[in-house]
């Protein structure tokens, strides 16, 4: 097996130290195992993408010493594939159209005494889950729906699923963990969750390395892999880089942007050494 890893940033902001760690983990895992590192732009959310970030991200990665052979994929070239997968799920009755606005969902949640919730907040309260065909047809005349996974139905099909995380061990999948997640947004026709599973499979990614904030999402991804008959990668969810107040870095942390650190005169080695404590914990896991 040739090890294939990827770093999949969204061109919606500058790379910060947290991204640099993710990129270096993926790059080191590929290099140490004579594999290939792939850069992929997760750019389906055109409302937030800015064209200059593609180039800036590539520049920052090169400056960190990261290289790749394949031309980076843009998800915008793959919309038909995402659509086809959604159609497949629709044929199996595993997704349903949702016409709710955010406001309607929040109002419904506010009225519930015990709103179901998971690690990413409240679950969708199921308002559109049991609409009849004629209700759906009526609504379709005036509104574009998003499409949600029917997690209960999916859970019946995806029993006894697990995933292997090199740091956290073998984990049993909870197909209900995130509830009825949106798999196709009404404005863009797909979602991160659907696209990432299809792209990882299409690019032959053997090891998915990313921050541990996405560990809950992996439960859903394993379900989607099962439903869409996609291969199962091995995972490594690494710790998140924190700022001096112990908060995780976000795109608003301009001070920790790689380009800012570089402009302040920091060398590549100095930036890398800021991440070395996170990386040294992972070093033993890198020899596959
Ligand atoms: N675009 C996602 C992010 O920036 C990548 C998630 C993943 O690696 O699966 O968080």
mmCIF file of C-alpha atoms and ligand atoms in Angstrom:
data_model
loop_
_atom_site.group_PDB
_atom_site.id
_atom_site.type_symbol
_atom_site.label_atom_id
_atom_site.label_comp_id
_atom_site.label_asym_id
_atom_site.label_seq_id
_atom_site.Cartn_x
_atom_site.Cartn_y
_atom_site.Cartn_z
ATOM 1 C CA UNK A 1 0.000 0.000 0.000
ATOM 2 C CA UNK A 2 1.312 3.433 -0.923
ATOM 3 C CA UNK A 3 0.614 5.916 1.832
ATOM 4 C CA UNK A 4 -1.361 8.889 0.507
ATOM 5 C CA UNK A 5 -2.118 11.839 2.761
ATOM 6 C CA UNK A 6 -3.670 15.188 2.147
ATOM 7 C CA UNK A 7 -3.994 18.681 3.525
ATOM 8 C CA UNK A 8 -7.327 20.214 2.616
ATOM 9 C CA UNK A 9 -7.515 23.903 3.497
ATOM 10 C CA UNK A 10 -10.392 26.168 2.564
ATOM 11 C CA UNK A 11 -9.226 29.252 0.684
ATOM 12 C CA UNK A 12 -11.279 31.483 2.951
ATOM 13 C CA UNK A 13 -8.419 32.969 4.954
ATOM 14 C CA UNK A 14 -4.713 32.913 5.609
ATOM 15 C CA UNK A 15 -2.995 29.814 6.943
ATOM 16 C CA UNK A 16 -2.215 30.029 10.651
ATOM 17 C CA UNK A 17 -0.076 27.865 12.907
ATOM 18 C CA UNK A 18 -2.884 25.356 13.386
ATOM 19 C CA UNK A 19 -3.105 24.791 9.643
ATOM 20 C CA UNK A 20 0.666 24.558 9.442
ATOM 21 C CA UNK A 21 0.587 21.740 11.997
ATOM 22 C CA UNK A 22 -2.071 19.852 10.016
ATOM 23 C CA UNK A 23 -0.112 20.311 6.815
ATOM 24 C CA UNK A 24 3.165 19.195 8.413
ATOM 25 C CA UNK A 25 1.585 16.116 10.001
ATOM 26 C CA UNK A 26 0.183 15.026 6.633
ATOM 27 C CA UNK A 27 3.425 15.851 4.847
ATOM 28 C CA UNK A 28 5.644 14.061 7.389
ATOM 29 C CA UNK A 29 3.463 10.983 7.385
ATOM 30 C CA UNK A 30 3.713 10.718 3.615
ATOM 31 C CA UNK A 31 7.465 11.485 3.478
ATOM 32 C CA UNK A 32 8.439 9.128 6.293
ATOM 33 C CA UNK A 33 6.608 6.274 4.587
ATOM 34 C CA UNK A 34 7.688 6.968 1.005
ATOM 35 C CA UNK A 35 4.159 8.024 0.192
ATOM 36 C CA UNK A 36 2.557 10.990 -1.490
ATOM 37 C CA UNK A 37 1.263 14.215 0.001
ATOM 38 C CA UNK A 38 -1.653 15.867 -1.792
ATOM 39 C CA UNK A 39 -2.935 19.420 -1.520
ATOM 40 C CA UNK A 40 -6.651 19.849 -2.060
ATOM 41 C CA UNK A 41 -8.617 23.066 -1.874
ATOM 42 C CA UNK A 42 -11.931 22.695 -0.082
ATOM 43 C CA UNK A 43 -13.630 25.507 -1.885
ATOM 44 C CA UNK A 44 -17.273 24.530 -2.314
ATOM 45 C CA UNK A 45 -18.392 27.408 -0.115
ATOM 46 C CA UNK A 46 -18.048 30.075 -2.787
ATOM 47 C CA UNK A 47 -19.673 32.616 -0.489
ATOM 48 C CA UNK A 48 -16.526 32.643 1.646
ATOM 49 C CA UNK A 49 -13.754 31.727 -0.817
ATOM 50 C CA UNK A 50 -11.436 34.533 -1.985
ATOM 51 C CA UNK A 51 -9.335 33.845 -5.056
ATOM 52 C CA UNK A 52 -6.059 35.288 -3.710
ATOM 53 C CA UNK A 53 -5.962 32.783 -0.857
ATOM 54 C CA UNK A 54 -5.235 29.856 -3.221
ATOM 55 C CA UNK A 55 -1.884 31.371 -4.167
ATOM 56 C CA UNK A 56 -1.105 32.619 -0.681
ATOM 57 C CA UNK A 57 -1.741 29.186 0.844
ATOM 58 C CA UNK A 58 0.568 27.556 -1.695
ATOM 59 C CA UNK A 59 3.246 30.159 -0.980
ATOM 60 C CA UNK A 60 3.019 29.604 2.780
ATOM 61 C CA UNK A 61 3.251 25.828 2.370
ATOM 62 C CA UNK A 62 6.270 26.105 0.089
ATOM 63 C CA UNK A 63 7.902 28.441 2.582
ATOM 64 C CA UNK A 64 7.387 25.805 5.272
ATOM 65 C CA UNK A 65 9.214 23.327 3.035
ATOM 66 C CA UNK A 66 6.148 21.399 1.912
ATOM 67 C CA UNK A 67 5.948 20.240 -1.698
ATOM 68 C CA UNK A 68 3.500 18.204 -3.745
ATOM 69 C CA UNK A 69 3.412 16.703 -7.207
ATOM 70 C CA UNK A 70 -0.229 16.667 -8.269
ATOM 71 C CA UNK A 71 -1.988 19.845 -9.286
ATOM 72 C CA UNK A 72 -4.221 20.711 -6.316
ATOM 73 C CA UNK A 73 -7.840 19.739 -6.787
ATOM 74 C CA UNK A 74 -10.564 22.296 -6.576
ATOM 75 C CA UNK A 75 -13.884 20.915 -5.355
ATOM 76 C CA UNK A 76 -15.659 23.215 -7.773
ATOM 77 C CA UNK A 77 -14.655 20.773 -10.537
ATOM 78 C CA UNK A 78 -16.401 17.953 -8.701
ATOM 79 C CA UNK A 79 -19.899 19.238 -8.172
ATOM 80 C CA UNK A 80 -21.410 16.619 -10.519
ATOM 81 C CA UNK A 81 -19.829 13.804 -8.493
ATOM 82 C CA UNK A 82 -21.279 15.218 -5.274
ATOM 83 C CA UNK A 83 -24.672 15.540 -6.946
ATOM 84 C CA UNK A 84 -24.556 11.926 -8.092
ATOM 85 C CA UNK A 85 -23.775 10.700 -4.578
ATOM 86 C CA UNK A 86 -26.642 12.746 -3.184
ATOM 87 C CA UNK A 87 -28.958 11.215 -5.802
ATOM 88 C CA UNK A 88 -27.837 7.771 -4.693
ATOM 89 C CA UNK A 89 -28.709 8.558 -1.090
ATOM 90 C CA UNK A 90 -32.002 10.055 -2.225
ATOM 91 C CA UNK A 91 -32.890 6.863 -4.122
ATOM 92 C CA UNK A 92 -32.269 4.894 -0.945
ATOM 93 C CA UNK A 93 -34.493 7.326 0.952
ATOM 94 C CA UNK A 94 -31.624 8.159 3.288
ATOM 95 C CA UNK A 95 -31.880 11.924 2.855
ATOM 96 C CA UNK A 96 -34.875 14.239 2.977
ATOM 97 C CA UNK A 97 -35.459 17.814 1.856
ATOM 98 C CA UNK A 98 -35.470 20.443 4.589
ATOM 99 C CA UNK A 99 -37.117 23.791 3.983
ATOM 100 C CA UNK A 100 -36.384 25.330 7.386
ATOM 101 C CA UNK A 101 -34.656 28.632 7.894
ATOM 102 C CA UNK A 102 -32.133 28.957 10.726
ATOM 103 C CA UNK A 103 -34.711 31.047 12.554
ATOM 104 C CA UNK A 104 -37.393 28.345 12.313
ATOM 105 C CA UNK A 105 -34.967 25.770 13.659
ATOM 106 C CA UNK A 106 -33.931 28.019 16.556
ATOM 107 C CA UNK A 107 -37.572 28.780 17.421
ATOM 108 C CA UNK A 108 -38.407 25.083 17.444
ATOM 109 C CA UNK A 109 -35.383 24.287 19.607
ATOM 110 C CA UNK A 110 -36.319 27.059 22.048
ATOM 111 C CA UNK A 111 -39.734 25.465 22.556
ATOM 112 C CA UNK A 112 -38.378 21.999 23.242
ATOM 113 C CA UNK A 113 -37.743 21.079 26.846
ATOM 114 C CA UNK A 114 -35.071 18.575 25.921
ATOM 115 C CA UNK A 115 -33.493 19.471 22.605
ATOM 116 C CA UNK A 116 -31.274 16.640 21.367
ATOM 117 C CA UNK A 117 -27.691 17.710 21.059
ATOM 118 C CA UNK A 118 -24.224 16.419 20.320
ATOM 119 C CA UNK A 119 -20.631 17.663 20.377
ATOM 120 C CA UNK A 120 -21.378 20.274 17.704
ATOM 121 C CA UNK A 121 -24.432 21.729 19.445
ATOM 122 C CA UNK A 122 -28.151 21.071 19.075
ATOM 123 C CA UNK A 123 -29.306 18.491 16.598
ATOM 124 C CA UNK A 124 -31.798 19.444 13.932
ATOM 125 C CA UNK A 125 -35.176 18.969 15.655
ATOM 126 C CA UNK A 126 -36.691 17.006 12.761
ATOM 127 C CA UNK A 127 -39.284 19.541 11.578
ATOM 128 C CA UNK A 128 -39.139 18.363 7.933
ATOM 129 C CA UNK A 129 -38.274 14.726 8.592
ATOM 130 C CA UNK A 130 -41.776 13.359 8.080
ATOM 131 C CA UNK A 131 -43.237 15.662 5.449
ATOM 132 C CA UNK A 132 -45.601 13.886 3.044
ATOM 133 C CA UNK A 133 -44.888 13.774 -0.654
ATOM 134 C CA UNK A 134 -47.613 16.300 -1.415
ATOM 135 C CA UNK A 135 -46.311 18.692 1.274
ATOM 136 C CA UNK A 136 -42.848 18.385 -0.259
ATOM 137 C CA UNK A 137 -44.158 19.017 -3.763
ATOM 138 C CA UNK A 138 -46.034 22.095 -2.597
ATOM 139 C CA UNK A 139 -43.005 23.514 -0.823
ATOM 140 C CA UNK A 140 -40.760 22.786 -3.800
ATOM 141 C CA UNK A 141 -42.847 25.175 -5.890
ATOM 142 C CA UNK A 142 -41.515 28.155 -3.983
ATOM 143 C CA UNK A 143 -38.484 27.061 -1.976
ATOM 144 C CA UNK A 144 -35.144 25.381 -2.568
ATOM 145 C CA UNK A 145 -34.447 22.798 0.112
ATOM 146 C CA UNK A 146 -31.286 21.655 1.754
ATOM 147 C CA UNK A 147 -30.930 17.869 2.052
ATOM 148 C CA UNK A 148 -30.443 16.198 5.407
ATOM 149 C CA UNK A 149 -29.307 12.724 6.298
ATOM 150 C CA UNK A 150 -31.990 10.688 8.009
ATOM 151 C CA UNK A 151 -29.606 9.595 10.743
ATOM 152 C CA UNK A 152 -32.043 7.060 12.253
ATOM 153 C CA UNK A 153 -32.386 5.244 8.940
ATOM 154 C CA UNK A 154 -28.657 5.495 8.309
ATOM 155 C CA UNK A 155 -27.934 4.064 11.759
ATOM 156 C CA UNK A 156 -29.973 0.958 10.901
ATOM 157 C CA UNK A 157 -27.821 0.314 7.846
ATOM 158 C CA UNK A 158 -24.505 1.303 9.386
ATOM 159 C CA UNK A 159 -24.338 -0.966 12.401
ATOM 160 C CA UNK A 160 -21.148 -2.172 14.081
ATOM 161 C CA UNK A 161 -19.002 0.363 12.256
ATOM 162 C CA UNK A 162 -15.658 1.416 13.681
ATOM 163 C CA UNK A 163 -12.703 3.529 12.692
ATOM 164 C CA UNK A 164 -9.060 3.333 13.614
ATOM 165 C CA UNK A 165 -7.311 6.434 14.843
ATOM 166 C CA UNK A 166 -3.562 6.103 15.293
ATOM 167 C CA UNK A 167 -3.660 8.273 18.414
ATOM 168 C CA UNK A 168 -7.033 7.387 19.917
ATOM 169 C CA UNK A 169 -7.285 3.700 18.974
ATOM 170 C CA UNK A 170 -10.280 1.831 17.626
ATOM 171 C CA UNK A 171 -13.475 3.807 17.989
ATOM 172 C CA UNK A 172 -17.020 2.514 17.669
ATOM 173 C CA UNK A 173 -19.104 4.673 15.369
ATOM 174 C CA UNK A 174 -22.143 6.428 16.767
ATOM 175 C CA UNK A 175 -24.213 7.095 13.660
ATOM 176 C CA UNK A 176 -26.530 9.380 15.638
ATOM 177 C CA UNK A 177 -23.800 11.568 17.096
ATOM 178 C CA UNK A 178 -24.443 14.602 14.888
ATOM 179 C CA UNK A 179 -28.131 14.006 14.180
ATOM 180 C CA UNK A 180 -29.707 14.812 10.815
ATOM 181 C CA UNK A 181 -26.800 16.717 9.316
ATOM 182 C CA UNK A 182 -27.135 18.789 6.144
ATOM 183 C CA UNK A 183 -25.428 16.900 3.297
ATOM 184 C CA UNK A 184 -26.371 19.413 0.629
ATOM 185 C CA UNK A 185 -26.733 23.084 1.451
ATOM 186 C CA UNK A 186 -29.488 24.851 -0.435
ATOM 187 C CA UNK A 187 -27.090 27.485 -1.778
ATOM 188 C CA UNK A 188 -24.256 25.219 -2.918
ATOM 189 C CA UNK A 189 -25.873 21.813 -3.432
ATOM 190 C CA UNK A 190 -23.368 19.868 -1.323
ATOM 191 C CA UNK A 191 -21.520 20.070 1.967
ATOM 192 C CA UNK A 192 -18.106 19.566 3.508
ATOM 193 C CA UNK A 193 -19.133 16.160 4.875
ATOM 194 C CA UNK A 194 -20.276 14.709 1.574
ATOM 195 C CA UNK A 195 -17.445 16.226 -0.451
ATOM 196 C CA UNK A 196 -14.635 15.223 1.910
ATOM 197 C CA UNK A 197 -15.670 11.547 1.892
ATOM 198 C CA UNK A 198 -15.934 11.433 -1.887
ATOM 199 C CA UNK A 199 -12.686 13.329 -2.427
ATOM 200 C CA UNK A 200 -10.666 11.249 0.023
ATOM 201 C CA UNK A 201 -11.904 8.114 -1.738
ATOM 202 C CA UNK A 202 -11.310 9.472 -5.245
ATOM 203 C CA UNK A 203 -7.783 10.555 -4.364
ATOM 204 C CA UNK A 204 -6.954 7.230 -2.723
ATOM 205 C CA UNK A 205 -6.198 8.827 0.636
ATOM 206 C CA UNK A 206 -5.034 6.037 2.937
ATOM 207 C CA UNK A 207 -4.440 8.189 6.034
ATOM 208 C CA UNK A 208 -6.650 11.138 6.916
ATOM 209 C CA UNK A 209 -4.781 13.440 9.288
ATOM 210 C CA UNK A 210 -6.526 16.492 10.734
ATOM 211 C CA UNK A 211 -7.321 18.330 13.952
ATOM 212 C CA UNK A 212 -9.212 16.590 16.754
ATOM 213 C CA UNK A 213 -12.047 19.115 16.421
ATOM 214 C CA UNK A 214 -13.125 16.933 13.486
ATOM 215 C CA UNK A 215 -13.172 13.674 15.431
ATOM 216 C CA UNK A 216 -16.981 13.816 15.899
ATOM 217 C CA UNK A 217 -17.373 14.363 12.146
ATOM 218 C CA UNK A 218 -15.463 11.147 11.487
ATOM 219 C CA UNK A 219 -18.391 9.194 12.958
ATOM 220 C CA UNK A 220 -20.578 10.664 10.225
ATOM 221 C CA UNK A 221 -17.911 10.182 7.571
ATOM 222 C CA UNK A 222 -17.676 6.472 8.319
ATOM 223 C CA UNK A 223 -21.447 6.206 7.947
ATOM 224 C CA UNK A 224 -21.319 7.988 4.591
ATOM 225 C CA UNK A 225 -18.421 5.804 3.463
ATOM 226 C CA UNK A 226 -20.507 2.759 4.284
ATOM 227 C CA UNK A 227 -23.649 4.049 2.571
ATOM 228 C CA UNK A 228 -21.758 5.115 -0.556
ATOM 229 C CA UNK A 229 -19.497 2.030 -0.601
ATOM 230 C CA UNK A 230 -16.297 4.035 -0.242
ATOM 231 C CA UNK A 231 -13.056 2.667 1.221
ATOM 232 C CA UNK A 232 -12.197 3.251 4.874
ATOM 233 C CA UNK A 233 -9.048 5.293 5.532
ATOM 234 C CA UNK A 234 -7.037 5.228 8.741
ATOM 235 C CA UNK A 235 -7.293 8.430 10.788
ATOM 236 C CA UNK A 236 -5.018 10.542 12.890
ATOM 237 C CA UNK A 237 -6.703 13.378 14.747
ATOM 238 C CA UNK A 238 -3.998 15.565 16.216
ATOM 239 C CA UNK A 239 -4.224 18.115 19.008
ATOM 240 C CA UNK A 240 -5.176 21.666 18.162
ATOM 241 C CA UNK A 241 -2.686 24.496 18.423
ATOM 242 C CA UNK A 242 -3.804 26.860 21.171
ATOM 243 C CA UNK A 243 -3.087 30.537 21.666
ATOM 244 C CA UNK A 244 -1.618 31.957 24.880
ATOM 245 C CA UNK A 245 -5.110 32.006 26.452
ATOM 246 C CA UNK A 246 -5.662 28.337 25.688
ATOM 247 C CA UNK A 247 -8.135 29.124 22.899
ATOM 248 C CA UNK A 248 -7.948 27.298 19.593
ATOM 249 C CA UNK A 249 -6.607 29.353 16.708
ATOM 250 C CA UNK A 250 -9.062 30.642 14.153
ATOM 251 C CA UNK A 251 -8.765 32.642 10.978
ATOM 252 C CA UNK A 252 -9.316 35.786 13.019
ATOM 253 C CA UNK A 253 -5.955 35.166 14.750
ATOM 254 C CA UNK A 254 -4.035 37.212 12.220
ATOM 255 C CA UNK A 255 -1.069 37.381 14.616
ATOM 256 C CA UNK A 256 -0.529 33.657 14.220
ATOM 257 C CA UNK A 257 -0.820 33.714 10.431
ATOM 258 C CA UNK A 258 2.209 32.154 8.768
ATOM 259 C CA UNK A 259 2.614 35.188 6.526
ATOM 260 C CA UNK A 260 2.582 37.539 9.540
ATOM 261 C CA UNK A 261 5.236 35.501 11.333
ATOM 262 C CA UNK A 262 7.309 35.475 8.145
ATOM 263 C CA UNK A 263 6.899 39.222 7.655
ATOM 264 C CA UNK A 264 8.072 39.725 11.239
ATOM 265 C CA UNK A 265 11.319 38.084 10.228
ATOM 266 C CA UNK A 266 10.818 34.625 11.661
ATOM 267 C CA UNK A 267 12.636 31.855 9.858
ATOM 268 C CA UNK A 268 11.045 28.665 8.640
ATOM 269 C CA UNK A 269 12.928 26.778 11.378
ATOM 270 C CA UNK A 270 11.611 29.127 14.084
ATOM 271 C CA UNK A 271 8.013 28.675 12.944
ATOM 272 C CA UNK A 272 8.484 24.922 12.793
ATOM 273 C CA UNK A 273 9.959 24.915 16.287
ATOM 274 C CA UNK A 274 6.800 26.619 17.591
ATOM 275 C CA UNK A 275 5.031 23.405 16.561
ATOM 276 C CA UNK A 276 7.669 20.925 17.618
ATOM 277 C CA UNK A 277 6.032 20.004 20.939
ATOM 278 C CA UNK A 278 2.834 19.036 19.129
ATOM 279 C CA UNK A 279 4.801 17.121 16.522
ATOM 280 C CA UNK A 280 7.091 15.239 18.877
ATOM 281 C CA UNK A 281 4.058 13.610 20.530
ATOM 282 C CA UNK A 282 3.044 12.304 17.130
ATOM 283 C CA UNK A 283 6.481 11.173 15.964
ATOM 284 C CA UNK A 284 6.101 7.569 17.197
ATOM 285 C CA UNK A 285 2.855 7.258 15.241
ATOM 286 C CA UNK A 286 4.401 8.318 11.970
ATOM 287 C CA UNK A 287 6.240 5.065 11.234
ATOM 288 C CA UNK A 288 3.531 2.949 9.738
HETATM 289 N N1 LIG B 1 -11.252 22.199 5.014
HETATM 290 C C1 LIG B 1 -11.279 21.552 6.286
HETATM 291 C C2 LIG B 1 -10.707 22.496 7.325
HETATM 292 O O1 LIG B 1 -10.011 23.434 6.931
HETATM 293 C C3 LIG B 1 -10.448 20.295 6.234
HETATM 294 C C4 LIG B 1 -11.041 19.226 7.014
HETATM 295 C C5 LIG B 1 -10.391 17.872 6.786
HETATM 296 O O2 LIG B 1 -9.159 17.793 6.759
HETATM 297 O O3 LIG B 1 -11.124 16.925 6.617
HETATM 298 O O4 LIG B 1 -10.986 22.350 8.481
#
